[in-house]
Short mmCIF file of C-alpha atoms and ligand atoms in Angstrom, two decimals:
data_model
loop_
_atom_site.label_atom_id
_atom_site.label_comp_id
_atom_site.label_asym_id
_atom_site.label_seq_id
_atom_site.Cartn_x
_atom_site.Cartn_y
_atom_site.Cartn_z
CA MET U 124 19.31 6.30 -29.67
CA THR U 125 17.06 7.89 -27.04
CA VAL U 126 13.30 8.20 -27.02
CA ASP U 127 12.11 11.74 -27.79
CA ALA U 128 8.98 13.56 -26.61
CA LEU U 129 7.18 13.01 -29.91
CA THR U 130 7.66 9.25 -29.70
CA LEU U 131 6.65 9.09 -26.03
CA ASN U 132 3.44 11.04 -26.63
CA ALA U 133 2.70 8.99 -29.77
CA LEU U 134 2.83 5.83 -27.65
CA LYS U 135 -0.31 6.94 -25.76
CA ASP U 136 -3.38 4.78 -26.33
CA VAL U 137 -5.17 6.10 -29.43
CA ALA U 138 -8.51 5.23 -27.82
CA GLY U 139 -7.85 8.02 -25.29
CA VAL U 140 -8.99 7.91 -21.68
CA PRO U 141 -12.65 7.65 -20.58
CA SER U 142 -12.54 10.62 -18.18
CA HIS U 143 -10.33 13.62 -17.47
CA PRO U 144 -6.70 12.46 -16.91
CA LEU U 145 -6.57 14.57 -13.74
CA ILE U 146 -9.11 12.21 -12.18
CA PHE U 147 -6.80 9.25 -12.85
CA LEU U 148 -3.84 11.19 -11.51
CA ILE U 149 -5.61 12.07 -8.25
CA LEU U 150 -7.07 8.59 -7.80
CA GLY U 151 -3.61 7.16 -8.50
CA VAL U 152 -2.04 9.18 -5.68
CA VAL U 153 -4.89 8.54 -3.22
CA THR U 154 -5.01 4.78 -3.84
CA PHE U 155 -1.21 4.55 -3.79
CA THR U 156 -1.35 6.15 -0.32
CA LEU U 157 -3.84 3.54 0.87
CA HIS U 158 -1.68 0.81 -0.68
CA MET U 159 1.39 2.16 1.09
CA VAL U 160 -0.32 2.43 4.48
CA SER U 161 -1.57 -1.17 4.30
CA VAL U 162 1.84 -2.38 3.05
CA GLN U 163 3.50 -0.57 5.95
CA VAL U 164 1.08 -1.98 8.53
CA MET U 165 1.68 -5.42 7.01
CA LEU U 166 5.49 -5.10 7.11
CA GLY U 167 5.48 -3.57 10.59
CA ALA U 168 3.10 -6.17 12.02
CA ALA U 169 5.05 -9.02 10.40
CA GLY U 170 8.30 -7.63 11.86
CA LEU U 171 6.80 -7.39 15.37
CA THR U 172 5.38 -10.92 15.03
CA ILE U 173 8.82 -12.30 14.22
CA TRP U 174 10.47 -10.35 17.04
CA GLY U 175 7.85 -11.53 19.52
CA ALA U 176 8.02 -15.12 18.25
CA PHE U 177 11.67 -15.28 19.33
CA SER U 178 11.09 -13.53 22.64
CA ARG U 179 10.34 -15.08 26.03
CA ASP U 180 8.82 -11.87 27.38
CA ARG U 181 5.06 -12.38 27.91
CA HIS U 182 4.16 -8.91 26.62
CA TRP U 183 6.12 -9.48 23.44
CA ARG U 184 4.46 -12.86 22.93
CA ARG U 185 0.99 -11.43 23.45
CA LEU U 186 1.75 -8.64 21.00
CA ALA U 187 3.13 -11.15 18.48
CA GLN U 188 -0.16 -13.06 18.61
CA SER U 189 -2.17 -9.89 17.90
CA MET U 190 0.24 -8.65 15.23
CA LEU U 191 0.10 -11.99 13.44
CA LEU U 192 -3.64 -11.48 12.98
CA THR U 193 -3.01 -7.90 11.84
CA ALA U 194 -0.33 -8.95 9.33
CA LYS U 195 -2.54 -11.72 7.96
CA ILE U 196 -5.37 -9.30 7.20
CA ALA U 197 -3.13 -6.41 6.14
CA VAL U 198 -1.48 -8.51 3.45
CA SER U 199 -4.89 -9.11 1.79
CA ILE U 200 -5.74 -5.41 2.02
CA ALA U 201 -2.31 -4.42 0.65
CA ILE U 202 -2.83 -6.69 -2.35
CA VAL U 203 -6.37 -5.43 -3.06
CA LEU U 204 -5.25 -1.83 -2.63
CA GLY U 205 -2.25 -2.47 -4.89
CA VAL U 206 -4.53 -3.21 -7.82
CA ALA U 207 -6.07 0.28 -7.74
CA PRO U 208 -2.88 2.33 -8.35
CA LEU U 209 -1.89 -0.33 -10.88
CA LEU U 210 -5.02 0.50 -12.90
CA PHE U 211 -4.45 4.25 -12.70
CA VAL U 212 -0.73 4.27 -13.43
CA GLN U 213 -1.22 2.22 -16.57
CA VAL U 214 -3.96 4.54 -17.82
CA ILE U 215 -2.07 7.84 -17.84
CA TYR U 216 1.53 6.62 -17.88
CA ASP U 217 0.97 3.64 -20.17
CA PRO U 218 3.94 4.21 -22.53
CA PHE U 219 6.31 4.11 -19.54
CA TRP U 220 4.61 1.46 -17.47
CA TYR U 221 4.34 -1.07 -20.31
CA VAL U 222 7.91 -0.61 -21.53
CA SER U 223 9.15 -1.06 -17.98
CA ASN U 224 6.99 -4.20 -17.59
CA VAL U 225 8.18 -5.71 -20.88
CA LEU U 226 11.82 -5.04 -20.02
CA SER U 227 11.37 -7.11 -16.83
CA ALA U 228 8.53 -9.37 -18.01
CA TRP U 229 9.94 -12.42 -16.27
CA TRP U 230 9.77 -10.62 -12.93
CA VAL U 231 6.30 -9.23 -13.59
CA ILE U 232 5.00 -12.80 -13.94
CA GLY U 233 7.26 -14.02 -11.13
CA PHE U 234 5.73 -11.30 -8.92
CA ILE U 235 2.47 -13.27 -8.74
CA VAL U 236 4.19 -16.57 -7.87
CA ILE U 237 6.40 -14.95 -5.23
CA LEU U 238 3.38 -13.14 -3.78
CA ILE U 239 1.37 -16.38 -3.60
CA PHE U 240 4.17 -18.13 -1.68
CA GLY U 241 4.71 -15.14 0.62
CA TYR U 242 0.99 -14.98 1.35
CA LEU U 243 0.66 -18.73 1.92
CA LEU U 244 3.60 -18.80 4.31
CA ILE U 245 1.88 -16.36 6.67
CA TYR U 246 -0.98 -18.85 6.84
CA VAL U 247 1.44 -21.75 7.40
CA PHE U 248 2.89 -19.86 10.36
CA TYR U 249 -0.57 -18.91 11.59
CA GLY U 250 -1.81 -22.50 11.25
CA LEU U 251 1.09 -23.73 13.39
CA ASN U 252 0.91 -20.96 15.99
CA HIS U 253 -2.64 -20.29 17.10
CA HIS U 254 -1.47 -19.72 20.68
CA LEU U 255 1.70 -17.73 20.21
CA ALA U 256 1.08 -15.85 23.48
CA THR U 257 1.29 -18.98 25.60
CA GLU U 258 2.93 -21.74 23.56
CA LYS U 259 6.37 -22.29 22.08
CA THR U 260 6.85 -20.86 18.56
CA ARG U 261 6.72 -23.45 15.79
CA CYS U 262 8.51 -22.97 12.48
CA PRO U 263 9.41 -19.25 12.77
CA GLY U 264 11.30 -19.66 9.49
CA SER U 265 7.96 -19.66 7.61
CA MET U 266 7.14 -16.17 8.90
CA ILE U 267 10.65 -14.87 8.16
CA LEU U 268 10.56 -16.29 4.64
CA SER U 269 7.10 -14.83 4.13
CA LEU U 270 8.31 -11.35 5.08
CA LEU U 271 11.34 -11.68 2.80
CA LEU U 272 9.20 -12.78 -0.15
CA LEU U 273 6.76 -9.91 0.41
CA LEU U 274 9.73 -7.54 0.39
CA VAL U 275 10.88 -9.06 -2.91
CA VAL U 276 7.38 -8.39 -4.29
CA GLY U 277 7.67 -4.75 -3.21
CA PHE U 278 11.13 -4.54 -4.70
CA ILE U 279 9.86 -5.74 -8.09
CA MET U 280 7.23 -2.97 -8.00
CA HIS U 281 9.93 -0.49 -7.06
CA VAL U 282 12.09 -1.54 -10.04
CA LEU U 283 9.11 -1.19 -12.43
CA VAL U 284 8.40 2.31 -11.12
CA GLN U 285 12.09 3.21 -11.28
CA GLN U 286 12.62 1.95 -14.84
CA MET U 287 9.71 4.11 -16.02
CA LEU U 288 11.68 7.20 -15.16
CA SER U 289 14.57 6.64 -17.57
CA PRO U 290 13.32 6.39 -21.17
CA ASP U 291 16.78 7.62 -22.18
CA LEU U 292 18.22 4.31 -20.94
CA TRP U 293 15.57 1.92 -22.29
CA MET U 294 17.51 1.13 -25.47
CA SER U 295 20.68 0.35 -23.55
CA TRP U 296 18.68 -2.11 -21.42
CA TYR U 297 16.80 -3.64 -24.34
CA ALA U 298 19.77 -3.89 -26.67
CA PRO U 299 23.00 -3.60 -24.67
CA ALA U 300 25.89 -2.89 -27.05
CA GLY U 301 23.41 -3.24 -29.94
CA ALA U 302 22.54 -6.90 -29.25
CA ILE U 303 18.83 -7.33 -28.53
CA ASP U 304 18.02 -9.03 -25.22
CA ALA U 305 14.32 -9.86 -25.33
CA SER U 306 14.46 -12.28 -22.38
CA GLY U 307 12.81 -9.88 -19.91
CA THR U 308 14.88 -11.40 -17.11
CA GLY U 309 16.69 -8.23 -16.12
CA LEU U 310 16.02 -5.83 -13.26
CA HIS U 311 17.73 -2.81 -14.78
CA ASP U 312 17.30 0.03 -12.34
CA TYR U 313 16.74 0.45 -8.64
CA ASP U 314 17.39 3.01 -5.94
CA LEU U 315 18.06 1.35 -2.62
CA PHE U 316 17.57 4.58 -0.66
CA ARG U 317 14.16 5.12 -2.24
CA PHE U 318 13.06 1.54 -1.59
CA ALA U 319 14.43 1.58 1.97
CA PHE U 320 12.63 4.89 2.58
CA PHE U 321 9.22 3.42 1.73
CA VAL U 322 9.93 0.22 3.67
CA SER U 323 11.29 2.07 6.72
CA LEU U 324 8.11 4.12 6.95
CA SER U 325 6.54 0.88 8.19
CA THR U 326 8.17 1.48 11.60
CA LEU U 327 6.54 4.91 11.89
CA VAL U 328 3.19 3.59 10.64
CA ILE U 329 3.17 0.54 12.94
CA GLY U 330 3.96 2.88 15.85
CA ALA U 331 0.81 4.87 15.06
CA TRP U 332 -1.11 1.63 14.54
CA LEU U 333 -0.06 0.37 17.99
CA ILE U 334 -1.28 3.61 19.56
CA ALA U 335 -4.70 2.97 18.00
CA TYR U 336 -4.52 -0.73 18.96
CA ARG U 337 -3.78 0.25 22.55
CA ARG U 338 -6.78 2.55 22.67
CA TYR U 339 -9.01 -0.08 21.06
CA VAL U 340 -7.99 -2.94 23.39
CA GLY U 341 -8.22 -0.51 26.32
CA GLN U 342 -12.00 -0.32 25.73
CA ARG U 343 -12.52 -4.04 26.16
CA ALA U 344 -14.27 -5.49 29.19
CA ASP U 345 -11.04 -7.17 30.39
CA ALA U 346 -8.93 -4.01 29.89
CA ARG U 347 -8.16 -3.68 33.62
CA GLU U 348 -6.30 -7.00 33.66
CA LEU U 349 -4.28 -5.81 30.67
CA ALA U 350 -3.15 -2.48 32.16
CA GLY U 351 0.54 -3.50 32.42
CA TYR U 352 0.56 -4.81 28.87
CA LEU U 353 -1.17 -1.70 27.50
CA ASP U 354 1.35 0.62 29.16
CA TRP U 355 4.16 -1.46 27.68
CA VAL U 356 2.53 -1.20 24.22
CA ARG U 357 2.37 2.58 24.53
CA THR U 358 6.06 2.86 25.40
CA LEU U 359 6.95 0.59 22.47
CA ALA U 360 4.69 2.54 20.07
CA VAL U 361 6.20 5.88 21.03
CA ARG U 362 9.73 4.50 20.54
CA LEU U 363 8.89 2.94 17.18
CA SER U 364 7.35 6.18 15.91
CA LEU U 365 10.36 8.21 16.96
CA ILE U 366 13.10 5.89 15.70
CA GLY U 367 11.17 4.87 12.57
CA GLY U 368 10.31 8.44 11.64
CA LEU U 369 13.88 9.70 12.07
CA VAL U 370 15.37 6.78 10.12
CA SER U 371 12.83 7.39 7.32
CA LEU U 372 13.77 11.05 7.23
CA LEU U 373 17.45 10.18 6.82
CA LEU U 374 16.70 7.65 4.09
CA GLY U 375 14.37 10.09 2.32
CA LEU U 376 17.07 12.75 2.34
CA ALA U 377 19.66 10.24 1.12
CA TRP U 378 17.27 9.27 -1.73
CA LEU U 379 16.80 12.86 -2.89
CA MET U 380 20.44 13.84 -2.46
CA THR U 381 21.76 10.89 -4.44
CA LEU U 382 19.35 11.14 -7.37
CA PRO U 383 21.19 10.82 -10.69
CA GLU U 384 22.35 14.20 -11.95
CA ARG U 385 19.92 14.16 -14.86
CA HIS U 386 16.96 13.86 -12.43
CA ALA U 387 18.19 16.20 -9.70
CA ALA U 388 16.54 19.30 -11.22
CA ALA U 389 13.17 17.51 -11.02
CA ILE U 390 13.06 17.35 -7.21
CA PRO U 391 9.86 19.08 -6.02
CA VAL U 392 11.60 21.01 -3.26
CA VAL U 393 8.56 22.57 -1.53
CA LEU U 394 6.45 19.40 -1.64
CA SER U 395 9.37 17.31 -0.40
CA LEU U 396 9.91 19.70 2.51
CA ILE U 397 6.22 19.55 3.40
CA ALA U 398 6.28 15.72 3.33
CA MET U 399 9.47 15.56 5.40
CA THR U 400 8.03 17.99 7.96
CA ALA U 401 4.87 15.89 8.23
CA ILE U 402 6.98 12.77 8.85
CA LEU U 403 9.05 14.61 11.47
CA ILE U 404 5.92 15.81 13.27
CA MET U 405 4.45 12.31 13.32
CA ALA U 406 7.73 10.92 14.61
CA ILE U 407 7.92 13.21 17.62
CA ALA U 408 4.22 13.89 18.32
CA PRO U 409 3.58 10.60 20.22
CA SER U 410 6.56 11.30 22.54
CA LEU U 411 5.23 14.77 23.30
CA LEU U 412 1.62 13.67 23.74
CA GLY U 413 2.43 10.99 26.37
CA LYS U 414 -0.65 9.93 28.35
CA ARG U 415 -2.91 12.15 26.27
CA LEU U 416 -2.70 9.44 23.61
CA GLU U 417 -5.24 7.54 25.69
CA SER U 418 -8.11 9.79 24.59
CA ALA U 419 -10.22 8.51 21.68
CA ALA U 420 -9.44 11.54 19.50
CA LEU U 421 -5.66 11.21 19.82
CA GLY U 422 -5.59 7.42 20.19
CA TYR U 423 -7.09 6.98 16.76
CA GLY U 424 -6.21 10.44 15.42
CA VAL U 425 -2.47 9.72 15.33
CA MET U 426 -3.09 6.94 12.81
CA GLY U 427 -5.22 9.32 10.71
CA LEU U 428 -2.53 12.00 10.80
CA THR U 429 0.18 9.47 9.93
CA THR U 430 -1.89 8.46 6.91
CA LEU U 431 -2.00 12.15 5.99
CA ALA U 432 1.82 12.27 6.22
CA ILE U 433 2.00 9.29 3.85
CA LEU U 434 -0.43 11.07 1.49
CA LEU U 435 1.84 14.12 1.45
CA THR U 436 4.79 11.81 0.73
CA ALA U 437 2.82 10.23 -2.12
CA VAL U 438 2.07 13.70 -3.54
CA ALA U 439 5.78 14.62 -3.48
CA ARG U 440 6.67 11.26 -5.06
CA GLU U 441 4.13 11.88 -7.83
CA ALA U 442 5.46 15.41 -8.38
CA LEU U 443 8.96 13.97 -8.82
CA ARG U 444 7.68 11.54 -11.47
CA TRP U 445 5.71 14.34 -13.12
CA ASN U 446 8.72 16.68 -13.19
CA ILE U 447 10.93 13.97 -14.70
CA LEU U 448 8.50 12.72 -17.34
CA GLN U 449 6.96 16.07 -18.26
CA GLY U 450 9.80 18.46 -17.40
CA ILE U 451 12.72 16.44 -18.75
CA PHE U 452 11.15 14.16 -21.36
CA GLY U 453 8.21 16.28 -22.54
CA TYR U 454 5.48 13.70 -21.84
CA ALA U 455 2.18 15.43 -21.02
CA PRO U 456 -0.27 13.12 -19.20
CA LEU U 457 -2.90 15.85 -18.89
CA ASP U 458 -2.98 16.27 -22.68
CA TYR U 459 -4.22 12.71 -23.04
CA ARG U 460 -7.06 12.54 -25.57
CA ILE U 461 -10.36 12.35 -23.65
CA ASN U 462 -13.02 10.00 -24.95
CA MET U 463 -15.57 10.90 -22.29
CA ASP U 464 -17.65 7.99 -21.04
CA TRP U 465 -20.04 9.34 -18.41
CA TYR U 466 -21.60 5.99 -17.77
CA SER U 467 -18.41 4.18 -16.82
CA THR U 468 -17.19 7.20 -14.81
CA GLY U 469 -20.51 7.33 -12.91
CA LEU U 470 -20.49 3.56 -12.44
CA PHE U 471 -16.97 3.65 -11.05
CA PHE U 472 -17.77 6.25 -8.40
CA ALA U 473 -21.15 4.67 -7.55
CA THR U 474 -19.50 1.26 -7.11
CA PHE U 475 -16.72 2.75 -5.04
CA LEU U 476 -19.00 4.77 -2.78
CA ILE U 477 -22.22 2.76 -2.54
CA VAL U 478 -21.16 -0.89 -2.96
CA GLY U 479 -17.73 -0.35 -1.41
CA GLY U 480 -19.03 1.92 1.36
CA LEU U 481 -21.84 -0.40 2.45
CA THR U 482 -19.82 -3.62 2.30
CA LEU U 483 -16.79 -2.13 3.99
CA GLY U 484 -19.01 -0.42 6.58
CA TYR U 485 -20.54 -3.78 7.44
CA TYR U 486 -17.23 -5.67 7.65
CA LEU U 487 -15.59 -2.97 9.73
CA GLY U 488 -18.65 -2.70 11.97
CA VAL U 489 -18.62 -6.45 12.70
CA ALA U 490 -14.84 -6.57 13.17
CA TRP U 491 -14.85 -3.53 15.45
CA LYS U 492 -17.71 -4.66 17.66
CA SER U 493 -16.70 -8.33 17.86
CA GLY U 494 -13.15 -7.39 18.87
CA GLN U 495 -14.49 -5.46 21.85
CA SER U 496 -17.02 -7.97 23.14
CA ALA U 497 -16.34 -10.86 25.46
CA GLY U 498 -17.61 -14.37 24.54
CA VAL U 499 -19.74 -15.05 21.45
CA TYR U 500 -20.63 -11.85 19.63
CA THR U 501 -24.14 -11.27 18.22
CA PRO U 502 -24.48 -8.25 15.89
CA SER U 503 -27.16 -5.68 16.67
CA PRO U 504 -30.32 -5.58 14.45
CA ALA U 505 -29.03 -2.34 12.81
CA LEU U 506 -25.73 -4.01 11.85
CA ASP U 507 -27.66 -7.05 10.61
CA ARG U 508 -29.74 -4.79 8.36
CA LEU U 509 -26.57 -3.18 7.01
CA GLY U 510 -25.28 -6.67 6.16
CA THR U 511 -28.49 -7.57 4.31
CA LEU U 512 -28.40 -4.23 2.49
CA SER U 513 -24.79 -4.64 1.38
CA ILE U 514 -25.48 -8.16 0.02
CA SER U 515 -28.62 -6.91 -1.81
CA VAL U 516 -26.67 -4.03 -3.39
CA LEU U 517 -23.93 -6.44 -4.43
CA VAL U 518 -26.47 -8.79 -6.06
CA LEU U 519 -28.08 -5.81 -7.85
CA TRP U 520 -24.65 -4.73 -9.07
CA ILE U 521 -23.92 -8.21 -10.51
CA ILE U 522 -27.35 -8.35 -12.24
CA HIS U 523 -26.79 -4.85 -13.66
CA PHE U 524 -23.30 -5.85 -14.88
CA PHE U 525 -24.64 -8.79 -16.92
CA ALA U 526 -27.72 -6.83 -18.08
CA VAL U 527 -25.57 -4.03 -19.52
CA GLY U 528 -23.22 -6.60 -21.09
CA PHE U 529 -26.10 -8.41 -22.81
CA TRP U 530 -27.68 -5.14 -23.91
CA ILE U 531 -24.42 -4.02 -25.58
CA TRP U 532 -23.96 -7.48 -27.11
CA MET U 533 -27.48 -7.31 -28.62
CA GLN U 534 -26.80 -3.91 -30.28
C1 HEM J 860 2.49 -7.44 -0.70
C2 HEM J 860 3.68 -6.93 -0.90
C3 HEM J 860 3.92 -5.58 -1.51
C4 HEM J 860 4.84 -4.69 -1.09
C5 HEM J 860 5.83 -4.86 0.05
C6 HEM J 860 4.72 -3.51 -1.94
C7 HEM J 860 5.50 -2.38 -1.81
C8 HEM J 860 5.48 -1.33 -2.68
C9 HEM J 860 6.39 -0.21 -2.64
C10 HEM J 860 7.52 -0.02 -1.62
C11 HEM J 860 6.07 0.63 -3.65
C12 HEM J 860 6.74 1.98 -3.96
C13 HEM J 860 7.82 1.78 -5.00
C14 HEM J 860 8.50 3.06 -5.34
O1 HEM J 860 7.85 4.09 -5.54
O2 HEM J 860 9.73 3.02 -5.46
C15 HEM J 860 4.96 0.04 -4.35
C16 HEM J 860 4.37 0.59 -5.44
C17 HEM J 860 3.36 -0.01 -6.12
N1 HEM J 860 2.73 -1.20 -5.80
FE1 HEM J 860 3.14 -2.40 -4.25
N2 HEM J 860 3.73 -3.72 -2.86
C18 HEM J 860 3.21 -4.98 -2.63
C19 HEM J 860 2.21 -5.58 -3.33
C20 HEM J 860 1.60 -5.04 -4.44
C21 HEM J 860 0.59 -5.69 -5.21
C22 HEM J 860 0.05 -7.09 -4.96
C23 HEM J 860 0.24 -4.83 -6.20
C24 HEM J 860 -0.77 -4.98 -7.31
C25 HEM J 860 -1.55 -5.97 -7.52
C26 HEM J 860 1.03 -3.65 -6.05
C27 HEM J 860 0.97 -2.54 -6.85
C28 HEM J 860 1.79 -1.45 -6.76
C29 HEM J 860 1.79 -0.38 -7.74
C30 HEM J 860 0.92 -0.27 -8.98
C31 HEM J 860 2.77 0.53 -7.33
C32 HEM J 860 3.20 1.81 -8.04
C33 HEM J 860 2.13 2.83 -8.10
C34 HEM J 860 2.56 4.06 -8.83
O3 HEM J 860 3.72 4.24 -9.14
O4 HEM J 860 1.69 4.90 -9.05
N3 HEM J 860 1.84 -3.80 -4.97
N4 HEM J 860 4.61 -1.13 -3.73
#
């Protein structure tokens, strides 16, 4: 038995969605892009940390020390930015997302445990190696295991996304040969080329990140003493971008060319070509730009443009899902019943822009300035005011949250 379009559409939440489904679709793609970029920085930085931790070269060891700090922060950002696409995907694709989750329920719960261990192990390694640049590496296995566990976490997400796309196979996974298997222990579908494509993009992204890192460190007071190191970082970054980008392109092509026959017609050809071209440009641009990468616009701009390439990849990925679920299975996310809730829609965007903007602005401001100053850093009065403002807005938000809750409860 397969699942038909009528059944799939009937599985939508009868309560409808609180805003136009297009908003959820767009936010899903945008937040997935941010999730991917932080995941790729995290994977790339963790990889460079491990490489440097085994090296005796002083540049590699210095880089490993910096990349350990990057990986440690990027993992938190990747997790936070993973929650956002999780919210959006389960709003408009709920019939698919929940079935996929239930089919692999054991792994969905295990995901959290594996993530906790992966996350903790970075801190174990960090705790043991505060002076990686100058001292012998202690317990490198903790960092390697951490990276492997984080990759397992990503793989679980990949399987959940992949299983969504085959409602025609759900029954054969749930009741193979007619015997129900409700254990939820199976991982039923994966595409190694697709997973490897998203993981390999971390080499391209970390290349762009290193170009920005080089520019940033180059502004510090002690930059002159670091000239040799900074040149070495640029050469490494250019190589990583080129090799990483080309490998990603090959894996991306292999993914699309080996799609199962029943999905092949759903490939968004134009969007895929645009995404591939963007990746190609970002792979070769740093090699062509050479010393011009030292300017502020290009030093930081390359990272911005690489993020744009990932956004275009995310758009093509979404179009593929759309073409499969709508084109082949007749599921129409944009026909979702709308139960418009202006208040919650307004609150969402206000929280995102005002609370998020102020708090993030403050954190980034402090991190940026402190990283470039020598000795103990004291924030400027303007930055101090921004900090006070962001805390005040946060307190107001919490008061408002409980006030609205009580008001509704009293009705
Ligand atoms: C920290 C390690 C993580 C890694 C390496 C990772 C990696 C990935 C990868 C490679 C994908 C793309 C899968 C595909 O399209 O085939 C993905 C998708 C996704 N990830 Fe993560 N992820 C991580 C953590 C998280 C966390 C902690 C969350 C949520 C709390 C999360 C939520 C998601 C969601 C919801 C998607 C799919 C979004 C969609 O299809 O619209 N991820 N992740």
